[in-house]
Coordinates of C-alpha atoms in Angstrom, one line a residue:
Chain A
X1 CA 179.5 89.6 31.5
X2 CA 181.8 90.1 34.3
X3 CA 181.4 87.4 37.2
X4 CA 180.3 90.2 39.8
X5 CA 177.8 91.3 37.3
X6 CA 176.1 88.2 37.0
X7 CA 175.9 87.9 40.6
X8 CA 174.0 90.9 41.0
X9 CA 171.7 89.8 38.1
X10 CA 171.3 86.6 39.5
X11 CA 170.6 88.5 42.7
X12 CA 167.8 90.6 41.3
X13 CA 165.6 87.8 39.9
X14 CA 166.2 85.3 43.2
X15 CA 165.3 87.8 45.8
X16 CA 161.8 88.6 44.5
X17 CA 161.0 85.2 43.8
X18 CA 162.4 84.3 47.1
X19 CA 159.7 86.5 48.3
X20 CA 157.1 85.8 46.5
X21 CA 157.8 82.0 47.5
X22 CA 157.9 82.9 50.8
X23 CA 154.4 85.1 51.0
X24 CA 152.8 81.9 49.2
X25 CA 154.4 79.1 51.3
X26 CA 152.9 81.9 55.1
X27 CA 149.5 81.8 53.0
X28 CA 149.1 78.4 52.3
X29 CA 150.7 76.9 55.4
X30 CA 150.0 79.2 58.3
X31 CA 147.1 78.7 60.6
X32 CA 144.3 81.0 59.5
X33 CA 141.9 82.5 62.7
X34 CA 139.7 85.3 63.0
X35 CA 138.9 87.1 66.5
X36 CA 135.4 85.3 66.9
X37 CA 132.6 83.0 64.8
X38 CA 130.4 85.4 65.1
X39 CA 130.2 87.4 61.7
X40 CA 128.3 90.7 63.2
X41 CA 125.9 92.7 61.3
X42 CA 123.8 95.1 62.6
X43 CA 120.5 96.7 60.8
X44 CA 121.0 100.6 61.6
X45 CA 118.1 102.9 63.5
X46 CA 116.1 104.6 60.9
X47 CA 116.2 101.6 58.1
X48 CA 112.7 101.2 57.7
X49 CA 111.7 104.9 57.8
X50 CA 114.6 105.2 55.2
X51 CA 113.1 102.6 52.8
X52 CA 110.1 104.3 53.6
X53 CA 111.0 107.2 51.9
X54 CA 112.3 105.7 48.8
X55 CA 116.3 105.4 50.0
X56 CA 117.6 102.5 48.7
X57 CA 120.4 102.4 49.7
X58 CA 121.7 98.8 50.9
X59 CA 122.3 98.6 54.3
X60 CA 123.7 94.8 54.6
X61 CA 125.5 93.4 51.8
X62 CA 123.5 91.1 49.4
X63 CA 125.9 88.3 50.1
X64 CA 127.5 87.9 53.1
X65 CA 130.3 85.2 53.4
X66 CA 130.9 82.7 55.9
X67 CA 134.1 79.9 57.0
X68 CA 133.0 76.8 59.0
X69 CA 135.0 76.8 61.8
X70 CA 136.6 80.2 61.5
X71 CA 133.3 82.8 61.6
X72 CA 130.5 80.6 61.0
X73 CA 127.5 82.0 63.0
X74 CA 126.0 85.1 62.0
X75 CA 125.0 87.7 64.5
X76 CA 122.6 90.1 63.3
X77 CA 120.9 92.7 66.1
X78 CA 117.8 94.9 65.3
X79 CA 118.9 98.4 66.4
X80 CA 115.7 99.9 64.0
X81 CA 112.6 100.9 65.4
X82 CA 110.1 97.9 64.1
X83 CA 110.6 94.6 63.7
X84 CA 112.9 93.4 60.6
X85 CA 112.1 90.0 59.2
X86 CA 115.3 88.0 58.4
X87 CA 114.8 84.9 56.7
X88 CA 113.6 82.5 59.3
X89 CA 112.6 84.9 61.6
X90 CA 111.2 88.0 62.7
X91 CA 113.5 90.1 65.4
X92 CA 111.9 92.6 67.5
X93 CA 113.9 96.4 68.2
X94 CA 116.8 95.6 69.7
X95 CA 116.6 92.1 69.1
X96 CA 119.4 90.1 68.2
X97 CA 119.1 86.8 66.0
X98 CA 122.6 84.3 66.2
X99 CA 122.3 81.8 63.6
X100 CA 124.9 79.1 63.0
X101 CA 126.0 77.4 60.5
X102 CA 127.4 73.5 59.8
X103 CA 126.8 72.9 56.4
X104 CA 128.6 74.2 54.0
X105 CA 126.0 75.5 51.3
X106 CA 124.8 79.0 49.5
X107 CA 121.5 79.6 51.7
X108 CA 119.3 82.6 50.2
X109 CA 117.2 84.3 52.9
X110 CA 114.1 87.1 52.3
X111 CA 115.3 90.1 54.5
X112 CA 113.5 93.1 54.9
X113 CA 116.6 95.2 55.6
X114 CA 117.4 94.9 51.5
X115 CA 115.8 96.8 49.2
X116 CA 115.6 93.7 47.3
X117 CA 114.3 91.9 49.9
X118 CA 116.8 89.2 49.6
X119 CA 120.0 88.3 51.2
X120 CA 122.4 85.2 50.5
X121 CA 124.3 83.6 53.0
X122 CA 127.4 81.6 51.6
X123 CA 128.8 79.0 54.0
X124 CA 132.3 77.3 52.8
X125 CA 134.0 74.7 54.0
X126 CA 136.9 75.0 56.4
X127 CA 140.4 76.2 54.2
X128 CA 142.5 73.0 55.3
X129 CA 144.2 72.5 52.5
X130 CA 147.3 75.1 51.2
X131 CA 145.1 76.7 48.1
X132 CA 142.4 76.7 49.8
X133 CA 144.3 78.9 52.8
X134 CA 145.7 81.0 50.3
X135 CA 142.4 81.7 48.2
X136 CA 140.3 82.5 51.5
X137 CA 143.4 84.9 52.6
X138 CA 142.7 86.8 49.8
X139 CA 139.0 87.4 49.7
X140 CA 139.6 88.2 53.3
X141 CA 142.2 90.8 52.2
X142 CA 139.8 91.9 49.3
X143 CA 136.8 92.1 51.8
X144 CA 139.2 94.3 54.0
X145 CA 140.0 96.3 50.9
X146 CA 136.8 97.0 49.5
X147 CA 135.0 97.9 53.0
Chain B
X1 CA 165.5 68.2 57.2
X2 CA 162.9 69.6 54.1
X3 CA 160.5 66.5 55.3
X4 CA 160.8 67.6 59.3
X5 CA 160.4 71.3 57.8
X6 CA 157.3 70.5 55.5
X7 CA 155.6 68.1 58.7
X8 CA 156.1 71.3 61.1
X9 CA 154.7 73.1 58.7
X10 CA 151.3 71.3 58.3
X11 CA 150.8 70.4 61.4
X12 CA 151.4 74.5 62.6
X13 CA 148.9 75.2 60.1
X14 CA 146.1 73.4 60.8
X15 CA 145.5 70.9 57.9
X16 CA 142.7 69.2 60.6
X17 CA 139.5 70.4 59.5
X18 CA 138.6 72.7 63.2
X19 CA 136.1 71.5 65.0
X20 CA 132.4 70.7 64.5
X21 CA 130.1 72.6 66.6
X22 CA 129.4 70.8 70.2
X23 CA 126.6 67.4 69.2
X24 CA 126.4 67.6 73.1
X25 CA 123.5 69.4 74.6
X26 CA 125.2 70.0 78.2
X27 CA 127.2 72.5 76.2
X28 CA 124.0 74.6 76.0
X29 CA 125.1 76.0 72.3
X30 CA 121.9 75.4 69.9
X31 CA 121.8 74.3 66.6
X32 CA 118.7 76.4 65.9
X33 CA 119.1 80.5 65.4
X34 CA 119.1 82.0 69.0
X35 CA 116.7 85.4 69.9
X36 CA 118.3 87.4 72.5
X37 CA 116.6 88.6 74.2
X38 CA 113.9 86.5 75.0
X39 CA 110.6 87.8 74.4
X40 CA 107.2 86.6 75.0
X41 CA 106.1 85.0 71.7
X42 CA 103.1 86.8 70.1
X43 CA 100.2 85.1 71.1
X44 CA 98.0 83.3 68.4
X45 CA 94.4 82.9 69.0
X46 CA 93.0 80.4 66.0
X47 CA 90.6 77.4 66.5
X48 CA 92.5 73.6 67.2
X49 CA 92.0 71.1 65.3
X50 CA 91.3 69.5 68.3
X51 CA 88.1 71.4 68.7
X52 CA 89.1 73.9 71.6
X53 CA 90.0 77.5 71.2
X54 CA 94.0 77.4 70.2
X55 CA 96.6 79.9 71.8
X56 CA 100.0 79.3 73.4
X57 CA 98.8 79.7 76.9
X58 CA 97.2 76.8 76.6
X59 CA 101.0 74.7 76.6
X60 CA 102.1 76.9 79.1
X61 CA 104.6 74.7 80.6
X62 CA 105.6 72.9 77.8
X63 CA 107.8 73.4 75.0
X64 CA 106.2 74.4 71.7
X65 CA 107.5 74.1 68.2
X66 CA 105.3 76.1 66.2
X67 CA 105.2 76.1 62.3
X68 CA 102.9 77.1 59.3
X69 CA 101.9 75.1 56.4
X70 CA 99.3 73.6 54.3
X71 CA 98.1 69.8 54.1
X72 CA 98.3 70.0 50.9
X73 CA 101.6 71.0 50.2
X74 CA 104.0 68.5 48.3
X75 CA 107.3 69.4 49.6
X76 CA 108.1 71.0 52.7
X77 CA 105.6 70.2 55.5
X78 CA 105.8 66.4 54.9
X79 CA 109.5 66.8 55.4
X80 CA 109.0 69.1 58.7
X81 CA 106.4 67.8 60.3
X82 CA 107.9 63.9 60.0
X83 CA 111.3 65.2 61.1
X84 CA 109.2 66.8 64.2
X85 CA 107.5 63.3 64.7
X86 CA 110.7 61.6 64.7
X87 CA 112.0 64.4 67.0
X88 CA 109.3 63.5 69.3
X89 CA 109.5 59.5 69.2
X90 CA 113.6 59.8 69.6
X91 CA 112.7 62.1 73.0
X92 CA 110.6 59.1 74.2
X93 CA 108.7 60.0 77.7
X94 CA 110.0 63.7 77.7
X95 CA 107.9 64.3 74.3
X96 CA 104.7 64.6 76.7
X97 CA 106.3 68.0 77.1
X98 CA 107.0 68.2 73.9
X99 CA 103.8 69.9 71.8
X100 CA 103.8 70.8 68.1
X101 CA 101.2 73.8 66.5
X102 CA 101.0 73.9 62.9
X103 CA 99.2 76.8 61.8
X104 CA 97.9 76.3 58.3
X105 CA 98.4 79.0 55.4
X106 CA 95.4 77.7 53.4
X107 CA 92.4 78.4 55.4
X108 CA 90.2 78.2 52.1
X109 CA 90.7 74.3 52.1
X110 CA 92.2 73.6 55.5
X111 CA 89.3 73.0 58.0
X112 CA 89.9 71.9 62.1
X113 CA 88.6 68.3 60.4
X114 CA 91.1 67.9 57.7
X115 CA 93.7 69.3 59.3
X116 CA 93.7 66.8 62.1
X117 CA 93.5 63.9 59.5
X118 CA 96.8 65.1 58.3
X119 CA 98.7 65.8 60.9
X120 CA 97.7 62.1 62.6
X121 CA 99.1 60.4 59.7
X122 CA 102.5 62.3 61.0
X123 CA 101.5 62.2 64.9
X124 CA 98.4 62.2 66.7
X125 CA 99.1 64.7 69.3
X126 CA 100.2 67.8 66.7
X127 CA 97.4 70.2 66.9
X128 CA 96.7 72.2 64.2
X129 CA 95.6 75.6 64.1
X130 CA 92.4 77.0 61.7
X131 CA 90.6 80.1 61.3
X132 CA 89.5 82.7 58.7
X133 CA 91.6 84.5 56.2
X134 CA 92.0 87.3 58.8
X135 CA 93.2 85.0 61.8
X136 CA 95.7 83.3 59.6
X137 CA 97.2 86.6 58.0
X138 CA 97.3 88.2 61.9
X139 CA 99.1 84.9 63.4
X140 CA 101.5 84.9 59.9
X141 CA 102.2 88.6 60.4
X142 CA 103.2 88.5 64.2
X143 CA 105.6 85.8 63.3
X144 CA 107.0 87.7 60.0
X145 CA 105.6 84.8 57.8
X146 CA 105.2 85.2 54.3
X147 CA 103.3 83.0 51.9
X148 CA 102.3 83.6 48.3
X149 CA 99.5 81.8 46.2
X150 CA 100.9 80.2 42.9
X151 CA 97.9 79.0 40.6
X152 CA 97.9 76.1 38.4
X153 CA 96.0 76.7 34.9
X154 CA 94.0 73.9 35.9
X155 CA 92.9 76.4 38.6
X156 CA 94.4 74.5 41.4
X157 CA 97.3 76.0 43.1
X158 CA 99.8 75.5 45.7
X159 CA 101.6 78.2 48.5
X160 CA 104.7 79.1 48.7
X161 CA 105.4 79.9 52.3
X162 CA 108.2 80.5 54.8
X163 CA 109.1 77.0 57.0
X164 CA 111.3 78.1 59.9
X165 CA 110.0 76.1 63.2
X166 CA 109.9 78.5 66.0
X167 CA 111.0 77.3 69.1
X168 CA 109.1 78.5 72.2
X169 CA 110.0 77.8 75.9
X170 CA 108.2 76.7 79.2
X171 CA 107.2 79.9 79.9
X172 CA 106.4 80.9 76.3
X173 CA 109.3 82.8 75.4
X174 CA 110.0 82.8 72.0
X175 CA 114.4 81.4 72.4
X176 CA 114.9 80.4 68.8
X177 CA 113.9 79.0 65.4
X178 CA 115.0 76.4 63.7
X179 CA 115.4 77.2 59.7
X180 CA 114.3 74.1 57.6
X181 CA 116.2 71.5 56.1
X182 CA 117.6 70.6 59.9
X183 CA 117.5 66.6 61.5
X184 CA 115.7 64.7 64.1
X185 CA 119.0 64.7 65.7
X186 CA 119.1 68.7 65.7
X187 CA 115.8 69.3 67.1
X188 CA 116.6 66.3 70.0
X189 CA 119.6 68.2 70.9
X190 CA 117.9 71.3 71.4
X191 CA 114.6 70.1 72.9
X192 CA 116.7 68.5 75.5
X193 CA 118.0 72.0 76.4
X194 CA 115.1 73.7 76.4
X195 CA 113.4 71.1 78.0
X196 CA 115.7 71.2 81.0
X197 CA 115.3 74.6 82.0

C-alpha cells in the first residue's frame, strides 16, 4: 500500500474516533445546567371530567425524574376544575403545589391525576463525576427525544 | 500541559457537588412543599381532646401543624409526632406559638381520653381531635387524606393512612405541608419563617 494511501486510511479511522473522543470528553467534563429547579408539570382543565368518563389516558407521566441541584423542586399547578390530591397534599383549582427535594431517593406518591393513582418521583444525586455527567446527558437527550 | 488541560477541565465542569438548598431561614425558601396561593385552610370542627369544641379558629394567631393518625399505630405517628415534640422543645419560648392538632383516623378506638394519654407521652400541649365516623371522614376529605383499614386474622387491625403535616399560618392560611420522613431541624427552619410573619 502506497504511503499516500495509508494516510488516508489512517485518516478515516482517526477522525471519527477523534470525534467520538471529543463528544465523550464535552459530556463528561462540561458543566451540566438546566434553565430553572423547578421541574413544571401542570394537571390540564378537564382531567377529572375526563377520568370521569372512562378516558384513561395519562396526563403526567408515572415517573417523573429529578437532579439535586440542577431541577430538583417540582412545580405542579392545578389548572382542573376540582381539587387534585397529589401525594401529600390536596391543591385547590388553580393551585399550585412546589415541592423540593434534598435527598436523593425514589419517593412514590398517590395522585389523583393518574389513572393509576400513583406517581413516582425519582430524585438522583448531583452528576459530579464524568459518567455520571455523561449518563444524565443522555436520559436528558432521551427525555427530549421521546416527548 | 495534559495536567493544566485535565485541572481546567474539572474545575470548568463542576466536579463540586452544587449547592445544598439554603439551611438558613432568612432566605425564606422552605423545606416543606409550598401552596400558592394561599388559601384559608378548610376548617375542621371535631371535639379536643382537651374537652372543648376543636376548630382552627380557635389558634387563630398561631401557627398550626396539623396531622392525622391513630394512637395505635406502630410506625409513623410515633416518628411524627416526636419529631413535632422535638420541633417544639428546639423553638424554646417561640413554641407557645407553636400548636399541634392531630386528628385521629380511628374513631372506633380513639376517644378525647385516650387520645390525650398519648399524645402527653409525646407533648402535653398537642391537642387531639375526636369525633364520629362522619366528622373524621369530612375533616380527612377537606384535606385529601386517605386511610385504608388492614385487618389482622386475629381481628385486630391497623390503618394505613397518608402523614403529610400541614402547615397552617397566623391567619390560618393553609402555606405548605411538610411530607413525612423530614427532621426537627426542617420543621425549626420553617416554623421560624412562618412564625415571623
Amino acid at each position: 500500500m502506497s504511503p499516500e494511501k495509508k494516510a488516508t486510511r489512517r485518516a478515516w479511522i482517526a477522525t471519527p474516533l477523534l470525534a467520538a473522543v471529543l463528544l465523550l470528553g464535552w459530556a463528561g467534563f462540561a458543566p451540566v445546567s438546566v434553565p430553572s429547579r423547578d421541574e413544571l408539570f401542570e394537571i390540564p382543565k378537564g382531567t377529572y371530567a375526563r377520568r370521569m368518563a372512562g378516558d384513561k389516558v395519562e396526563i403526567l407521566p408515572s415517573q417523573i425524574r429529578l437532579t439535586l441541584g440542577l431541577n430538583d423542586v417540582l412545580l405542579l399547578r392545578n389548572l382542573d376544575d376540582v381539587p387534585q390530591v397529589f401525594g401529600p397534599t390536596i391543591m385547590m383549582p388553580g393551585q399550585s403545589f412546589r415541592l423540593p427535594f434534598e435527598k436523593a431517593s425514589s419517593y412514590d406518591f398517590a395522585c389523583t391525576a393518574h389513572a393509576s393513582g400513583q406517581m413516582t418521583v425519582l430524585v438522583e444525586p448531583y452528576p459530579a463525576m464524568p459518567w455520571s455527567k455523561i449518563r444524565w446527558r443522555f436520559f436528558k437527550w432521551w427525555e427530549n427525544r421521546t416527548t | 500541559m495534559i495536567r493544566r488541560t485535565v485541572l481546567l477541565l474539572l474545575l470548568g465542569s463542576g466536579v463540586a457537588f452544587a449547592a445544598p438548598a439554603s439551611n438558613d431561614p432568612d432566605s425564606g425558601a422552605m423545606k416543606a412543599g409550598v401552596l400558592s396561593p394561599v388559601m384559608a385552610a378548610p376548617e375542621i370542627k371535631l371535639q379536643g381532646s382537651d374537652g372543648q369544641a376543636l376548630n382552627l379558629a380557635r389558634y387563630r394567631g398561631k401557627v398550626v401543624l396539623l396531622a392525622f393518625g391513630f394512637s395505635s399505630c406502630g410506625e409513623v405517628c410515633p416518628i411524627t409526632l416526636a419529631t413535632l415534640a422535638g420541633a417544639r422543645k428546639k423553638l424554646g419560648e417561640a413554641a407557645a406559638n407553636v400548636k399541634v392538632v392531630y386528628v385521629t383516623v380511628d374513631p372506633e378506638r380513639d376517644d378525647a381520653a385516650r387520645m390525650k394519654k398519648y399524645l402527653a407521652s409525646f407533648d402535653a400541649t398537642f391537642v387531639g381531635g375526636v369525633g364520629s365516623r362522619a366528622e373524621i371522614d369530612a375533616a380527612q376529605k377537606s384535606y385529601g387524606i386517605s386511610s385504608t383499614k388492614q385487618v389482622y386474622p386475629d381481628g385486630n387491625y391497623t390503618i394505613g393512612h397518608s402523614s403529610s403535616i400541614y402547615m397552617i399560618d397566623r391567619a390560618g392560611g393553609l402555606r405548605a405541608v411538610m411530607p413525612y420522613g423530614h427532621t426537627v431541624d426542617d420543621f425549626v427552619h420553617d416554623l421560624k419563617i412562618l412564625l415571623r410573619q
